[in-house]
Every structure is written in structure tokens, then in C-alpha cells.
PDB file of C-alpha atoms in Angstrom:
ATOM      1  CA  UNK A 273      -9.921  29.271  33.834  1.00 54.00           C
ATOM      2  CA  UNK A 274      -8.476  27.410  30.918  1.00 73.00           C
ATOM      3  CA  UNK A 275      -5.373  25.440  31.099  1.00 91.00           C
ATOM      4  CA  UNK A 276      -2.009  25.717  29.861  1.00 95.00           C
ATOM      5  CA  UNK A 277      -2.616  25.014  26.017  1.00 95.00           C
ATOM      6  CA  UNK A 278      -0.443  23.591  23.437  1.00 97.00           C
ATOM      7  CA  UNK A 279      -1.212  23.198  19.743  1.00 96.00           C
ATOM      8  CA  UNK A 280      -0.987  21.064  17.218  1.00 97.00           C
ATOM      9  CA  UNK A 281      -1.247  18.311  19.479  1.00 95.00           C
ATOM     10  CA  UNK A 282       0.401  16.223  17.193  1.00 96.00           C
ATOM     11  CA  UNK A 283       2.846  17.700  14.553  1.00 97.00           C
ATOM     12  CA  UNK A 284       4.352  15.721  11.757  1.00 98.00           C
ATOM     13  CA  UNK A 285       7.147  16.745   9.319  1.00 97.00           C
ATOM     14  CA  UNK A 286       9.561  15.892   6.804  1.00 97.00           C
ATOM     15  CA  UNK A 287      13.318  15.893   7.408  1.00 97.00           C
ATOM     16  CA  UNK A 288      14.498  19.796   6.811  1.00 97.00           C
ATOM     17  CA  UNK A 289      10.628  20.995   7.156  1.00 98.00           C
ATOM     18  CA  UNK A 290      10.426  23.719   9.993  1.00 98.00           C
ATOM     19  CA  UNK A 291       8.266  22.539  12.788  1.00 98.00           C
ATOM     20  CA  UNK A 292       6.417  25.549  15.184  1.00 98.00           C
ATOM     21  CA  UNK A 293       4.880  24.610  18.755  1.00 98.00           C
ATOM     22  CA  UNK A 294       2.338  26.978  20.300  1.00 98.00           C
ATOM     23  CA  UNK A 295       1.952  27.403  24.027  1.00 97.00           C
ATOM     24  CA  UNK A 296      -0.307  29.979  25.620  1.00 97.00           C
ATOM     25  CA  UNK A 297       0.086  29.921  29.361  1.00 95.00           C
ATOM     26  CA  UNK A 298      -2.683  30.129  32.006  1.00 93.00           C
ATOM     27  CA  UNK A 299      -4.252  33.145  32.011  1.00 90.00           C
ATOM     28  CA  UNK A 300      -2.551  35.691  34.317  1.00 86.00           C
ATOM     29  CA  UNK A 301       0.730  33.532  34.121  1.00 89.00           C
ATOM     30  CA  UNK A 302       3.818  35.596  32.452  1.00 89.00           C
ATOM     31  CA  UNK A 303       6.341  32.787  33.223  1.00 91.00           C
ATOM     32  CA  UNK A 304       6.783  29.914  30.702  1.00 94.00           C
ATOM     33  CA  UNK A 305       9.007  27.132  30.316  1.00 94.00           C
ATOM     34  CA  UNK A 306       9.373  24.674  27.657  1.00 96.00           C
ATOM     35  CA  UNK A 307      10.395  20.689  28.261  1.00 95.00           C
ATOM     36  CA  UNK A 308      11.776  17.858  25.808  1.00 96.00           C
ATOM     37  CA  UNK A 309      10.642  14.151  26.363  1.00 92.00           C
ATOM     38  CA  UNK A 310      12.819  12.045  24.054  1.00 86.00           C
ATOM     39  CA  UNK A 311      11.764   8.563  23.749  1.00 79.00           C
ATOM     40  CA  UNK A 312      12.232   6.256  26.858  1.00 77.00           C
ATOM     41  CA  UNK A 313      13.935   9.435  28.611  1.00 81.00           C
ATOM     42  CA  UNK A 314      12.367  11.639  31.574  1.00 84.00           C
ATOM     43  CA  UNK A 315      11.339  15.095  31.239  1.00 91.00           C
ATOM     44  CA  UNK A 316      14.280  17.817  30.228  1.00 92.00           C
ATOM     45  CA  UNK A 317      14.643  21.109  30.318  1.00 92.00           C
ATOM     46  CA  UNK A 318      15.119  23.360  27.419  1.00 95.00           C
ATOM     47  CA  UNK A 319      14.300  26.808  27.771  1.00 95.00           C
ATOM     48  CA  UNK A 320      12.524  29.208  30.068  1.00 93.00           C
ATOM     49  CA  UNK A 321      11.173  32.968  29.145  1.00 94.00           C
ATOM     50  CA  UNK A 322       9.259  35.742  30.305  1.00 91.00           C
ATOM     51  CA  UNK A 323       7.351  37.619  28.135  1.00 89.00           C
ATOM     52  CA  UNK A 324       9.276  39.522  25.618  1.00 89.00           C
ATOM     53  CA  UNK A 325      12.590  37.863  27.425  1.00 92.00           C
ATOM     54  CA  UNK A 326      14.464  34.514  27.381  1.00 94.00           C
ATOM     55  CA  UNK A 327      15.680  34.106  31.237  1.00 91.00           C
ATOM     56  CA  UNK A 328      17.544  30.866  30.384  1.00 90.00           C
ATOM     57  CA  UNK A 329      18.193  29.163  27.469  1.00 92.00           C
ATOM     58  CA  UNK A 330      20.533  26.974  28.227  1.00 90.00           C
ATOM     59  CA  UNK A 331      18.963  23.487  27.317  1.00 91.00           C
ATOM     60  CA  UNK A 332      18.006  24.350  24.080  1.00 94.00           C
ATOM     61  CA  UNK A 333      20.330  22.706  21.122  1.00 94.00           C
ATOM     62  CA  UNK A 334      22.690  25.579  20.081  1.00 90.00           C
ATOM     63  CA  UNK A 335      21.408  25.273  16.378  1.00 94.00           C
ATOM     64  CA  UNK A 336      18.000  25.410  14.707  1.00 97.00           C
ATOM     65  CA  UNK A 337      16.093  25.706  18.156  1.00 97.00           C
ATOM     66  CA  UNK A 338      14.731  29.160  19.541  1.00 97.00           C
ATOM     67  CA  UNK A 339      12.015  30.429  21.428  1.00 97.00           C
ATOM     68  CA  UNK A 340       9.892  33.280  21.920  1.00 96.00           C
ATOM     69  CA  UNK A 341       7.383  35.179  24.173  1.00 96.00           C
ATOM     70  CA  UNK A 342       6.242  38.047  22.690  1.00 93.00           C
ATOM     71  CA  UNK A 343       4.282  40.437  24.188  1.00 90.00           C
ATOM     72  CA  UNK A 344       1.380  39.350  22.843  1.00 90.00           C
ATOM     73  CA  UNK A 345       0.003  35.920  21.905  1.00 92.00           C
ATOM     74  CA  UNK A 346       1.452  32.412  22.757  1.00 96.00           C
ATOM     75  CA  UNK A 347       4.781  31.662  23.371  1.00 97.00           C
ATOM     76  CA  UNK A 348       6.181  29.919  20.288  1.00 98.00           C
ATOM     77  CA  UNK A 349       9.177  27.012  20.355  1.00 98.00           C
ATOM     78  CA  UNK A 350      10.562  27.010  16.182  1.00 98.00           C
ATOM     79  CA  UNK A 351      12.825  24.116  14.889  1.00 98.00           C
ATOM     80  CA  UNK A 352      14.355  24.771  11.792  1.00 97.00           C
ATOM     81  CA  UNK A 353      15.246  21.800   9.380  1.00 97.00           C
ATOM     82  CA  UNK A 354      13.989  19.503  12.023  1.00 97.00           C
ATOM     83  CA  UNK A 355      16.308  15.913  11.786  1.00 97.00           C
ATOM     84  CA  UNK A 356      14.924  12.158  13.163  1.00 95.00           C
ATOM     85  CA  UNK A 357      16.420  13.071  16.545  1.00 94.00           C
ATOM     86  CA  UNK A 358      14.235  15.555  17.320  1.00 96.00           C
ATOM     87  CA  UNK A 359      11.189  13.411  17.374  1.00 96.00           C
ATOM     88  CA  UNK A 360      10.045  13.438  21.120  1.00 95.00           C
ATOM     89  CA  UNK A 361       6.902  15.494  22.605  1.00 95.00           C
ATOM     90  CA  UNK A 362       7.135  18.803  23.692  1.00 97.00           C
ATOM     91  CA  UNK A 363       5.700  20.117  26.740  1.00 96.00           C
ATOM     92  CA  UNK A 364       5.264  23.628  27.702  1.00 96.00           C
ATOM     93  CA  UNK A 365       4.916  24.607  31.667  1.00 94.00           C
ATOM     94  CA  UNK A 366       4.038  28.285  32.867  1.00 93.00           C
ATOM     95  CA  UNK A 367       4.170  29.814  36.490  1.00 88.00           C
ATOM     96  CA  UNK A 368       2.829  32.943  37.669  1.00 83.00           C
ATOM     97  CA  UNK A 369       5.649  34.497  39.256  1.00 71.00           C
ATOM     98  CA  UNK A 370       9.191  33.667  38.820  1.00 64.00           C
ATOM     99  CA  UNK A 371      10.801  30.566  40.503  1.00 56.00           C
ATOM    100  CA  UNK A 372      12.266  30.589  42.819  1.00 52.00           C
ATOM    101  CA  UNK A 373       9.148  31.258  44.805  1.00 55.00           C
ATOM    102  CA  UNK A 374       8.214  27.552  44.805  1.00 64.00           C
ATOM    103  CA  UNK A 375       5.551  28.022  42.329  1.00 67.00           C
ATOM    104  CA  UNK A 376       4.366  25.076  40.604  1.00 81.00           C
ATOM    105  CA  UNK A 377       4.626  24.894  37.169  1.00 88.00           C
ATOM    106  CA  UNK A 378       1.354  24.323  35.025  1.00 91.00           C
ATOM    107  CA  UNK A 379       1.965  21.482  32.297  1.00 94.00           C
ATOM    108  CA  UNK A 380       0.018  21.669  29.200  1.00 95.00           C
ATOM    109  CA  UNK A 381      -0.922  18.335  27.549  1.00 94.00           C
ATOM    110  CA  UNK A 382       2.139  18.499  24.904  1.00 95.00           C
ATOM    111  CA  UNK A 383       3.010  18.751  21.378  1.00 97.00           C
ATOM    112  CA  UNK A 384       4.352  15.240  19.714  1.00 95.00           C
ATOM    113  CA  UNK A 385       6.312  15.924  16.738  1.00 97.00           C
ATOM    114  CA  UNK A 386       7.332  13.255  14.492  1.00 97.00           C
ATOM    115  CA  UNK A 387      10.056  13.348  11.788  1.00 97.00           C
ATOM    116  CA  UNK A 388       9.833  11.443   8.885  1.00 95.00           C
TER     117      UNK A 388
ATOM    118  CA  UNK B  99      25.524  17.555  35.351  1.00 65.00           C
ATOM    119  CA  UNK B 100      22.798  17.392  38.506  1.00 77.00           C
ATOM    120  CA  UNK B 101      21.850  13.856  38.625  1.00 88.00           C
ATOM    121  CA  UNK B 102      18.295  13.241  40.429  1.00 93.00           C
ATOM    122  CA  UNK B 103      17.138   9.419  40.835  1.00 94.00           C
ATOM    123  CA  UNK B 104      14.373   7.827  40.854  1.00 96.00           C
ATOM    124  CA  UNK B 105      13.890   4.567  42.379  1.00 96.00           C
ATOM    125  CA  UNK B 106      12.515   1.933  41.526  1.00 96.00           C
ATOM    126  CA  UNK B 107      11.586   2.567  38.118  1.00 94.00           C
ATOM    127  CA  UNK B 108       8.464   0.618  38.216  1.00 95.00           C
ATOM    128  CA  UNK B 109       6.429  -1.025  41.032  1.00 95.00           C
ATOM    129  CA  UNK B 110       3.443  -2.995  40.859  1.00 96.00           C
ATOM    130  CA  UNK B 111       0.743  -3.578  43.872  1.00 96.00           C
ATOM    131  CA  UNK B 112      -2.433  -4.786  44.354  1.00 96.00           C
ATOM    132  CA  UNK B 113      -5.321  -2.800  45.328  1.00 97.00           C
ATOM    133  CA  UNK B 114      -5.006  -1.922  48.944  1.00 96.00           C
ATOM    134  CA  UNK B 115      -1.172  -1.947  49.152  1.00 96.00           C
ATOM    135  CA  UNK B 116       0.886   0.873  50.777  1.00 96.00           C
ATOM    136  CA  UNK B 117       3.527   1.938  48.867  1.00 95.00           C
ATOM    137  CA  UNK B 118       6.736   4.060  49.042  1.00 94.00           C
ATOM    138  CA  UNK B 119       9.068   5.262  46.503  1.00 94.00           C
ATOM    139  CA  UNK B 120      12.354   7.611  46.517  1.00 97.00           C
ATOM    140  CA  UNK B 121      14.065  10.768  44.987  1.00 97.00           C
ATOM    141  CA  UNK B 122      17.722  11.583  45.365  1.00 97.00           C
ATOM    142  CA  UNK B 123      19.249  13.982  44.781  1.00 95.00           C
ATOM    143  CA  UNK B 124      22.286  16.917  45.205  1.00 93.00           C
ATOM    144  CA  UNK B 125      21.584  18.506  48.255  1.00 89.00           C
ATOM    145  CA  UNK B 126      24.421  21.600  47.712  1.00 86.00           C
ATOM    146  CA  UNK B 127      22.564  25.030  46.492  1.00 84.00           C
ATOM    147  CA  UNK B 128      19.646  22.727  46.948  1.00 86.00           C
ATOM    148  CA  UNK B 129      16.143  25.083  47.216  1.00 87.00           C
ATOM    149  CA  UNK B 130      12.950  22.917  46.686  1.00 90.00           C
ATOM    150  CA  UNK B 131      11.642  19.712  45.943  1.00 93.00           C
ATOM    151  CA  UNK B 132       8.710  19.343  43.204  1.00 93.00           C
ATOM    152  CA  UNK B 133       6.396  16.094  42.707  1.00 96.00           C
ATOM    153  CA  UNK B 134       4.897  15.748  40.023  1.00 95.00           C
ATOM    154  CA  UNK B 135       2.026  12.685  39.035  1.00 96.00           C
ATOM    155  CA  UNK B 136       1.512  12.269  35.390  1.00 94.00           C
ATOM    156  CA  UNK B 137      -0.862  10.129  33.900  1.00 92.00           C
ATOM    157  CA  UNK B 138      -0.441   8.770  30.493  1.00 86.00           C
ATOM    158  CA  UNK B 139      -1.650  10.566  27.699  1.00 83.00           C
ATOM    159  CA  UNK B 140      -2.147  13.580  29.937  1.00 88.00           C
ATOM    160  CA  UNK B 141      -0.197  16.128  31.618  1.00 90.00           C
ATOM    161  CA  UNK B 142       2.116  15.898  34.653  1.00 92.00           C
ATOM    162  CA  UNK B 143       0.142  17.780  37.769  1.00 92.00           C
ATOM    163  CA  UNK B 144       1.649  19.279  40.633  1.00 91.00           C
ATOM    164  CA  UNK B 145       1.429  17.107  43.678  1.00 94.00           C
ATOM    165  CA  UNK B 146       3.571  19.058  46.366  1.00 92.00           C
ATOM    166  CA  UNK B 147       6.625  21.782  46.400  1.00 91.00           C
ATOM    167  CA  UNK B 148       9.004  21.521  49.693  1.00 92.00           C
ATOM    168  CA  UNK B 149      11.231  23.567  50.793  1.00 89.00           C
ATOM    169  CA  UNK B 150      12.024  22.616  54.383  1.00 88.00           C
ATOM    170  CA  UNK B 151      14.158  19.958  55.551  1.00 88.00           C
ATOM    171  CA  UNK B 152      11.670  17.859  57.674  1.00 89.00           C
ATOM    172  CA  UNK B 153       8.969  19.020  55.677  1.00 90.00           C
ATOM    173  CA  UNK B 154       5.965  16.825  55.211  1.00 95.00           C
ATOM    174  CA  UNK B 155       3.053  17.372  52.862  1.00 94.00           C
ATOM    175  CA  UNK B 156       0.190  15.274  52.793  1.00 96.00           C
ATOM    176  CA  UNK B 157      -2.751  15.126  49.922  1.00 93.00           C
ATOM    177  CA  UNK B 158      -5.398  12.366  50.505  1.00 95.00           C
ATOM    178  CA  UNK B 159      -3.898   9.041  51.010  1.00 96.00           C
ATOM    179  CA  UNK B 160      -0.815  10.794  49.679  1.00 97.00           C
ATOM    180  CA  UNK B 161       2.239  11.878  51.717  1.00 97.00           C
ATOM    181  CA  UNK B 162       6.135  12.920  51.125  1.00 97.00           C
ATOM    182  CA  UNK B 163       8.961  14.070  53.421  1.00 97.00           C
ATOM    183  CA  UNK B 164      12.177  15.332  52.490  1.00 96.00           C
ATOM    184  CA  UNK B 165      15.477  15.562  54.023  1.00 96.00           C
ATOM    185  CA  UNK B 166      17.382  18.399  51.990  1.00 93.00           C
ATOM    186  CA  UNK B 167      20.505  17.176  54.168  1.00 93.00           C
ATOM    187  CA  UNK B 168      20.855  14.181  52.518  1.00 93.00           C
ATOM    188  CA  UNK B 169      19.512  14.648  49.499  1.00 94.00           C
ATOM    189  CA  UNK B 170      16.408  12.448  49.485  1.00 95.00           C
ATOM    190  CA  UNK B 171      12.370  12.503  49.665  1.00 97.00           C
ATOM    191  CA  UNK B 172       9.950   9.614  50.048  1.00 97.00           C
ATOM    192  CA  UNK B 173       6.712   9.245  48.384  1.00 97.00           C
ATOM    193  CA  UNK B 174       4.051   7.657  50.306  1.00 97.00           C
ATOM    194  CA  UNK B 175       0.521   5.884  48.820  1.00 97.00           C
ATOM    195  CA  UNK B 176      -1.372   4.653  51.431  1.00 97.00           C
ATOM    196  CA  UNK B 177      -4.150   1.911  50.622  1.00 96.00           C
ATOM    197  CA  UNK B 178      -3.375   2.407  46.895  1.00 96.00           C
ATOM    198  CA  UNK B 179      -6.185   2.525  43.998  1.00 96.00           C
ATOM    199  CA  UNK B 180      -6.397   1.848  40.467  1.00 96.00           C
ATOM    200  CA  UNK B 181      -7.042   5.538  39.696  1.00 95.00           C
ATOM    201  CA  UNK B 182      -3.269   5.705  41.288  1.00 96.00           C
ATOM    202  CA  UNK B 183      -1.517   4.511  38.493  1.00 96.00           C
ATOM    203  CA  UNK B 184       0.698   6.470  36.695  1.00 96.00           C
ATOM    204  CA  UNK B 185       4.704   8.370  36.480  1.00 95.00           C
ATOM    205  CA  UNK B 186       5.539   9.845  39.614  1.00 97.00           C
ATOM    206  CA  UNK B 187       7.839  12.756  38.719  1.00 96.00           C
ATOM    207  CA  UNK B 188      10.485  14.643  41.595  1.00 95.00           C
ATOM    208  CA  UNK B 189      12.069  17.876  40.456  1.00 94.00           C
ATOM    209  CA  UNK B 190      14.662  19.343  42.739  1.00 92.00           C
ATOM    210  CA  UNK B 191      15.356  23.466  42.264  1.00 88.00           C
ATOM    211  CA  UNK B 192      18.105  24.820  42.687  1.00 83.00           C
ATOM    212  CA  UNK B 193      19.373  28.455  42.455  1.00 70.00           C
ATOM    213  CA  UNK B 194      18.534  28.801  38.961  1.00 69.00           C
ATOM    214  CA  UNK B 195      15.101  28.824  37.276  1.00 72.00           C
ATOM    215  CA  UNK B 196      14.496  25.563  36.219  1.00 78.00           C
ATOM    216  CA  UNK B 197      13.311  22.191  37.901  1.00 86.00           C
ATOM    217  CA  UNK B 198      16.029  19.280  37.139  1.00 89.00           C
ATOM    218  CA  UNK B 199      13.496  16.127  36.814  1.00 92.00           C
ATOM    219  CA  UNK B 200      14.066  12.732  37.671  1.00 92.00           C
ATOM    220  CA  UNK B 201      12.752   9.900  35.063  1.00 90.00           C
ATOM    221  CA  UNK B 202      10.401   8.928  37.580  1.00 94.00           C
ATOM    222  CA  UNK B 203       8.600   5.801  38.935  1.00 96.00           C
ATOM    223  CA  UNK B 204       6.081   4.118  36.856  1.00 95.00           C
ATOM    224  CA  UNK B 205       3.293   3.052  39.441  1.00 97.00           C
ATOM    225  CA  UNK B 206       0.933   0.402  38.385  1.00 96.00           C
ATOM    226  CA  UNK B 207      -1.995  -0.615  41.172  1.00 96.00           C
ATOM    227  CA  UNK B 208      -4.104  -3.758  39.670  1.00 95.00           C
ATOM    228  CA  UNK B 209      -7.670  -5.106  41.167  1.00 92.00           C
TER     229      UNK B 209
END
């Protein structure tokens, strides 16, 4: 049973590029939450769907972040005309059933974007 | 804003050495407690949920308690290893769907 996977691993782009971070949860899990690690800060949360619906969005940036979960395929985080700041690694998390059940979350190994 | 604490922020022990670290936090609406151990360079892995106050988990030479009263849980390492180094993460839940995490406590075990 595979992991929680993330890809690119690594993701580099210029300032005002458009950067898109793949997570595809364990297999069976429909719960998946995305994280924010800025440098020298702890782990924050940004956003957390089910598929085909966001349940709570409410620490993701109100501009140029959103997130999906489509019905099919991974769930994707998109930053439009990505800025310095938002330089950090992204890590996605995914559950099988809905917190809060006390489920642990499943981390996959992260994305790190860097802006130039 | 929910403010969960870590402390300390680092620790270093020798081989052998029991050690104990803490997570505070609110303890209103309060409905589990998350650890979390994450290596560097890989991904943070679930180490316990609680949920009771009293509660004590145990994993290995690994232990934690929490008091959702107060607001606090202790991390235990007993006889700590080299292979024990790393971040050790607390999330608290509350009534919502996401896990508030602390910044953790950077564990370093030498030789």
C-alpha cells in the first residue's frame, strides 16, 4: 500500500510563474489536507477537502491560492503568480474518514517550492 | 488565534538518557491530542492520538500522557537512541477539522 505521494518533489519558479502541487492520498483515503512550512516556522494549516468538496479553507491566502479534489485523480494545491514569500515546502496529509474521529493524518514527503 | 507550545525547542542527550518534553495548549472545545515524530528530510509520522484526560499511550521506549484539564501532555523517551533524533510535533483538535501544530522540539541523542 503506497504512501501518501506528492510530486514534484522540488518545484522551482520565477516570480509571477504559476506553481501546481500534486497529492494523491493513500489508497482508500477520501480525506486530504494540505500544510505550509515557511522557513524556521512549524507546520500550518491551509486547507482541507474531500473529494469533489473543500470542507475548510480557511488557512489558505485569500488570493492566488486554491485547491481541489476532484473526483478523480490527485488532489491539486495551484498558486498563481507565485511571490518570494511563498517559498516554503508543502505538505499534503490524508485521513480515511473525517476528523474528528481521531484519525491520524498520513504525511506525504512534501513539495519544496522555491521562488526566484 | 489557538496558541500550542512546545517546550524546549531543542534538547540534546547522550545515548542512554531519559528524556521528557511538553505541549500546551487551550484546553476549551479541546477534542484530541496528536504527536507527531518527523525526521529530517522525511515525513512527520503519527506517534499517538489522545483523547482522554489521563490517557497514556505507550510505543516502545516511548510514552505520553495528557491532561486535557490543563491543557498539557508530556512526551517521554526512555533510554534514548541515536535513531531518536528528530522534530517532535503535538497537534491539539479541536471542534473543527484541522490539527493546530506546535513548532515542536528538535531532539538530538549523540553516542
Amino acid at each position: 500500500n503506497a504512501g501518501v505521494m506528492q510530486n514534484p518533489r522540488h518545484l522551482v519558479r520565477r516570480r509571477g510563474q504559476e506553481a501546481r502541487l500534486r497529492c494523491s492520498p493513500m489508497k482508500g483515503h477520501s480525506h486530504v489536507y494540505w500544510y505550509r512550512q515557511l522557513p524556521e516556522e512549524g507546520l500550518k494549516f491551509m486547507v482541507y477537502l474531500q473529494k469533489e468538496n473543500i470542507i475548510d479553507e480557511s488557512g489558505m491566502p485569500k488570493e492566488r491560492f486554491s485547491a481541489e479534489f476532484p473526483k478523480e485523480g490527485p488532489s491539486i494545491l495551484r498558486i498563481q503568480q507565485v511571490v518570494r514569500g511563498d517559498s516554503a515546502a508543502y505538505f499534503c496529509a490524508s485521513s480515511p474518514l473525517r476528523q474528528p474521529l481521531n484519525n491520524e493524518q498520513f504525511f506525504g514527503p512534501g513539495t519544496r517550492l522555491t521562488v526566484l | 488565534i489557538l496558541n500550542v507550545e512546545q517546550s524546549p525547542q531543542s534538547l540534546h542527550v547522550q545515548e542512554g538518557d531519559s528524556t521528557n518534553f511538553t505541549c500546551s495548549f487551550p484546553s476549551s472545545n479541546f477534542y484530541a491530542l496528536h504527536w507527531y515524530r518527523w525526521e529530517t528530510a522525511k515525513s512527520p509520522e503519527a506517534l499517538f492520538v489522545m483523547t482522554l484526560n489521563g490517557d497514556e499511550k505507550k510505543k516502545g521506549r516511548i510514552s505520553a500522557t495528557l491532561n486535557t484539564k490543563e491543557g498539557y501532555s508530556y512526551l517521554y523517551i526512555k533510554g534514548s537512541q541515536p535513531e531518536d533524533s528528530a522534530t517532535y510535533l503535538c497537534a491539539p483538535l479541536y471542534n473543527t477539522d484541522k490539527l493546530i501544530f506546535g513548532t515542536g522540539t528538535r531532539l538530538q541523542v549523540f553516542p
